[in-house]
Amino acid sequence: MLLTPVLAAAIGIYAIAVGRPGDATWLFITGASAALITAAFAVPCRYTILEDALSIRCGVWFYQVPLDKITDVSLSSSWASGPSLSLKRVKVQTDKRPHLISPKFRDDFVADLRKAVKAARSASA
């Protein structure tokens, strides 16, 4: 996620060193824009287990997965796209689709989420 801004800044510094400040300006603008767009879609990245849903927020994306719709919770290292900042992920499967998330303490999170799903199922039955 940081490759584009860092690379643009490094090439911009090189452009200044070789006497091309105009090109450097555009590189710095491009790098800053890439950093802002990345931050808008990645910060904050958090997952909250509520009484009736799993709340997922990653930047401007926000949605909730009802606990009674979760069919499976498992560890994953999938490269598929998802609201996560790591490849140490948790796959939250629903009847419609999987959700890949990356909580900081994933083993504890999986245990807590499984417990919440079980409680939600027993409350709705």
XYZ file of N, CA and C in Angstrom:
375
model
N 0.818 -1.193 0.000
C 0.000 0.000 0.000
C 0.862 1.257 0.000
N 2.050 1.135 0.495
C 2.926 2.303 0.549
C 3.904 2.376 -0.618
N 3.903 1.363 -1.471
C 4.873 1.311 -2.554
C 4.763 2.516 -3.491
N 3.571 2.843 -3.933
C 3.407 3.955 -4.874
C 3.859 5.287 -4.282
N 3.391 5.681 -3.087
C 3.854 6.964 -2.550
C 5.363 7.015 -2.307
N 5.927 5.927 -1.784
C 7.365 5.914 -1.498
C 8.171 5.946 -2.790
N 7.750 5.180 -3.774
C 8.445 5.163 -5.060
C 8.359 6.524 -5.751
N 7.195 7.153 -5.703
C 7.033 8.478 -6.305
C 7.936 9.500 -5.613
N 8.029 9.433 -4.290
C 8.897 10.359 -3.556
C 10.365 10.120 -3.894
N 10.770 8.861 -3.974
C 12.170 8.546 -4.292
C 12.536 9.027 -5.694
N 11.664 8.795 -6.653
C 11.941 9.264 -8.019
C 11.893 10.786 -8.074
N 11.007 11.388 -7.282
C 10.944 12.855 -7.209
C 12.236 13.449 -6.671
N 12.812 12.834 -5.655
C 14.096 13.296 -5.109
C 15.191 13.157 -6.163
N 15.159 12.055 -6.895
C 16.133 11.868 -7.975
C 15.940 12.935 -9.054
N 14.689 13.242 -9.380
C 14.421 14.266 -10.403
C 14.967 15.630 -9.977
N 14.852 15.954 -8.701
C 15.417 17.223 -8.202
C 16.935 17.183 -8.332
N 17.531 16.043 -7.996
C 18.992 15.911 -8.045
C 19.544 16.074 -9.452
N 18.775 15.668 -10.467
C 19.255 15.788 -11.847
C 18.745 17.068 -12.518
N 18.149 17.963 -11.740
C 17.759 19.270 -12.255
C 16.420 19.316 -12.962
N 15.453 18.498 -12.536
C 14.125 18.515 -13.151
C 13.064 18.728 -12.065
N 13.029 19.917 -11.461
C 12.101 20.162 -10.355
C 10.628 20.112 -10.772
N 10.327 20.455 -12.019
C 8.940 20.389 -12.485
C 8.411 18.962 -12.470
N 9.238 18.020 -12.936
C 8.852 16.616 -12.907
C 8.725 16.114 -11.467
N 9.619 16.590 -10.614
C 9.576 16.189 -9.211
C 8.267 16.634 -8.556
N 7.808 17.825 -8.884
C 6.557 18.334 -8.320
C 5.402 17.398 -8.654
N 5.329 16.976 -9.921
C 4.250 16.074 -10.324
C 4.365 14.712 -9.636
N 5.573 14.258 -9.439
C 5.762 12.995 -8.734
C 5.322 13.097 -7.270
N 5.655 14.218 -6.621
C 5.235 14.403 -5.235
C 3.713 14.501 -5.131
N 3.079 15.184 -6.076
C 1.612 15.289 -6.089
C 0.984 13.912 -6.294
N 1.549 13.136 -7.221
C 1.044 11.790 -7.479
C 1.195 10.905 -6.242
N 2.360 10.952 -5.617
C 2.589 10.153 -4.410
C 1.657 10.545 -3.277
N 1.467 11.846 -3.073
C 0.575 12.309 -2.009
C -0.867 11.908 -2.299
N -1.274 12.000 -3.555
C -2.634 11.594 -3.929
C -2.842 10.103 -3.683
N -1.869 9.303 -4.066
C -1.966 7.851 -3.849
C -2.043 7.535 -2.354
N -1.264 8.248 -1.555
C -1.290 8.027 -0.106
C -2.652 8.402 0.490
N -3.224 9.507 0.049
C -4.531 9.935 0.559
C -5.635 8.964 0.161
N -5.608 8.503 -1.077
C -6.629 7.556 -1.528
C -6.502 6.240 -0.765
N -5.281 5.779 -0.580
C -5.053 4.547 0.179
C -5.558 4.698 1.606
N -5.243 5.811 2.231
C -5.685 6.050 3.608
C -7.213 6.115 3.695
N -7.854 6.711 2.708
C -9.314 6.827 2.723
C -9.992 5.465 2.701
N -9.357 4.488 2.049
C -9.955 3.166 1.947
C -9.377 2.155 2.929
N -8.458 2.583 3.802
C -7.829 1.630 4.710
C -7.818 2.049 6.176
N -7.995 3.312 6.478
C -7.875 3.786 7.857
C -9.180 4.434 8.282
N -9.801 4.060 9.356
C -9.424 2.989 10.263
C -9.880 1.643 9.712
N -9.236 0.593 10.158
C -9.634 -0.772 9.791
C -9.893 -1.507 11.105
N -11.189 -1.731 11.392
C -11.530 -2.378 12.663
C -12.770 -3.246 12.529
N -12.865 -4.186 13.424
C -13.954 -5.147 13.421
C -14.494 -5.223 14.839
N -15.823 -5.096 14.973
C -16.444 -5.075 16.288
C -17.568 -6.101 16.338
N -17.550 -6.922 17.357
C -18.627 -7.890 17.544
C -19.706 -7.221 18.394
N -20.854 -7.007 17.773
C -21.998 -6.412 18.470
C -22.916 -7.528 18.956
N -24.025 -7.161 19.607
C -24.964 -8.172 20.106
C -25.560 -9.006 18.984
N -25.839 -8.369 17.835
C -26.533 -9.065 16.760
C -25.791 -9.064 15.420
N -24.598 -8.464 15.375
C -23.889 -8.357 14.096
C -22.389 -8.200 14.300
N -21.672 -8.493 13.226
C -20.238 -8.205 13.158
C -20.112 -6.923 12.356
N -19.574 -5.902 12.973
C -19.405 -4.605 12.323
C -18.007 -4.555 11.703
N -17.960 -4.252 10.405
C -16.695 -4.197 9.673
C -16.522 -2.789 9.121
N -15.429 -2.132 9.505
C -15.120 -0.800 8.986
C -13.695 -0.806 8.475
N -13.541 -0.388 7.229
C -12.223 -0.238 6.634
C -12.267 1.023 5.785
N -11.748 2.112 6.358
C -11.809 3.397 5.666
C -13.246 3.842 5.492
N -13.608 4.216 4.266
C -14.968 4.687 3.998
C -15.981 3.551 3.895
N -15.508 2.303 3.811
C -16.413 1.152 3.763
C -16.860 0.785 5.164
N -18.165 0.574 5.296
C -18.719 0.163 6.581
C -19.933 -0.701 6.314
N -19.960 -1.864 6.906
C -21.147 -2.698 6.810
C -21.195 -3.643 7.997
N -22.367 -4.249 8.180
C -22.562 -5.178 9.281
C -23.029 -6.520 8.736
N -22.495 -7.572 9.313
C -22.881 -8.937 8.957
C -23.688 -9.478 10.138
N -24.973 -9.779 9.928
C -25.775 -10.323 11.031
C -25.171 -11.643 11.541
N -25.067 -11.778 12.845
C -24.459 -12.974 13.428
C -25.221 -14.242 13.059
N -26.549 -14.150 12.945
C -27.320 -15.352 12.624
C -27.178 -15.776 11.161
N -26.524 -14.966 10.339
C -26.267 -15.314 8.931
C -24.886 -15.932 8.734
N -24.051 -15.919 9.775
C -22.697 -16.484 9.675
C -22.786 -17.992 9.788
N -22.241 -18.686 8.773
C -22.287 -20.151 8.759
C -20.976 -20.786 9.201
N -19.852 -20.062 9.069
C -18.558 -20.625 9.453
C -17.567 -19.501 9.711
N -16.665 -19.744 10.641
C -15.576 -18.817 10.948
C -14.298 -19.639 10.970
N -13.323 -19.280 10.121
C -12.087 -20.062 10.048
C -10.891 -19.166 9.754
N -9.704 -19.669 10.080
C -8.470 -18.950 9.774
C -8.197 -19.052 8.278
N -7.581 -18.019 7.715
C -7.316 -18.003 6.280
C -6.058 -17.192 5.999
N -5.441 -17.478 4.869
C -4.326 -16.681 4.361
C -4.579 -16.326 2.902
N -5.830 -16.217 2.555
C -6.239 -15.968 1.176
C -5.742 -14.610 0.678
N -5.398 -14.566 -0.609
C -4.987 -13.317 -1.244
C -6.181 -12.567 -1.823
N -7.366 -13.119 -1.694
C -8.560 -12.472 -2.240
C -8.770 -11.111 -1.579
N -9.457 -10.259 -2.281
C -9.703 -8.907 -1.797
C -10.646 -8.929 -0.601
N -10.375 -8.053 0.337
C -11.214 -7.947 1.520
C -10.766 -6.781 2.380
N -11.619 -6.365 3.314
C -11.274 -5.243 4.189
C -10.288 -5.668 5.274
N -9.050 -5.886 4.870
C -8.036 -6.324 5.827
C -6.679 -5.765 5.426
N -5.825 -5.594 6.413
C -4.502 -5.013 6.186
C -3.392 -6.047 6.340
N -3.759 -7.317 6.407
C -2.782 -8.377 6.611
C -3.245 -9.627 5.876
N -2.311 -10.544 5.639
C -2.687 -11.837 5.061
C -2.990 -12.870 6.145
N -2.789 -12.504 7.408
C -3.227 -13.348 8.524
C -4.690 -12.996 8.758
N -5.563 -13.728 8.077
C -6.962 -13.345 8.018
C -7.887 -14.343 8.692
N -9.110 -13.884 8.833
C -10.206 -14.717 9.304
C -11.264 -14.692 8.211
N -11.714 -15.871 7.811
C -12.774 -15.979 6.806
C -14.097 -16.156 7.530
N -14.978 -15.188 7.344
C -16.305 -15.228 7.931
C -17.266 -15.568 6.789
N -17.756 -16.799 6.796
C -18.613 -17.277 5.703
C -20.079 -17.058 6.059
N -20.819 -16.485 5.117
C -22.269 -16.388 5.244
C -22.892 -17.200 4.122
N -24.211 -17.271 4.113
C -24.858 -18.029 3.045
C -24.701 -17.334 1.695
N -24.384 -16.051 1.693
C -24.244 -15.303 0.438
C -22.802 -15.186 -0.050
N -21.855 -14.953 0.879
C -20.469 -14.721 0.465
C -19.521 -14.785 1.653
N -18.216 -14.941 1.369
C -17.234 -14.886 2.455
C -16.777 -13.441 2.687
N -16.407 -13.155 3.912
C -15.827 -11.861 4.275
C -14.448 -12.155 4.849
N -13.416 -11.549 4.290
C -12.051 -11.748 4.788
C -11.645 -10.534 5.603
N -11.316 -10.779 6.861
C -10.918 -9.702 7.756
C -9.604 -10.095 8.429
N -8.929 -9.111 9.026
C -7.647 -9.409 9.683
C -7.557 -8.739 11.051
N -8.248 -9.312 12.043
C -8.144 -8.754 13.394
C -6.739 -8.952 13.959
N -6.342 -8.052 14.831
C -4.986 -8.084 15.393
C -4.713 -9.386 16.154
N -5.629 -9.779 17.003
C -5.491 -11.011 17.784
C -6.501 -12.012 17.240
N -6.161 -12.623 16.115
C -7.166 -13.386 15.377
C -7.659 -14.635 16.092
N -6.828 -15.334 16.853
C -7.310 -16.529 17.563
C -8.360 -16.158 18.606
N -8.095 -15.101 19.365
C -9.064 -14.629 20.359
C -10.332 -14.131 19.670
N -10.157 -13.425 18.548
C -11.296 -12.897 17.810
C -12.183 -14.035 17.298
N -11.562 -15.081 16.739
C -12.323 -16.230 16.229
C -13.115 -16.870 17.356
N -12.482 -17.057 18.511
C -13.180 -17.662 19.650
C -14.361 -16.791 20.091
N -14.133 -15.481 20.188
C -15.205 -14.561 20.598
C -16.330 -14.522 19.569
N -15.975 -14.522 18.287
C -16.995 -14.471 17.244
C -17.814 -15.763 17.216
N -17.153 -16.902 17.349
C -17.882 -18.178 17.389
C -18.855 -18.211 18.569
N -18.406 -17.708 19.714
C -19.265 -17.657 20.899
C -20.471 -16.742 20.647
N -20.234 -15.582 20.017
C -21.320 -14.642 19.730
C -22.304 -15.220 18.716
N -21.790 -15.934 17.709
C -22.665 -16.564 16.709
C -23.539 -17.621 17.372
N -22.938 -18.428 18.232
C -23.688 -19.468 18.940
C -24.783 -18.844 19.806
N -24.448 -17.754 20.508
C -25.421 -17.071 21.358
C -26.544 -16.463 20.521
N -26.201 -15.892 19.360
C -27.209 -15.289 18.492
C -28.159 -16.348 17.924
N -27.616 -17.508 17.600
C -28.455 -18.603 17.073
C -29.405 -19.131 18.150
N -28.892 -19.273 19.367
C -29.735 -19.790 20.439
C -30.806 -18.766 20.841
N -30.509 -17.484 20.716
C -31.484 -16.440 21.051
C -32.584 -16.351 19.995
N -32.232 -16.637 18.732
C -33.239 -16.527 17.668
C -34.060 -17.815 17.518
N -33.617 -18.894 18.167
C -34.336 -20.174 18.031
C -35.490 -20.295 19.003
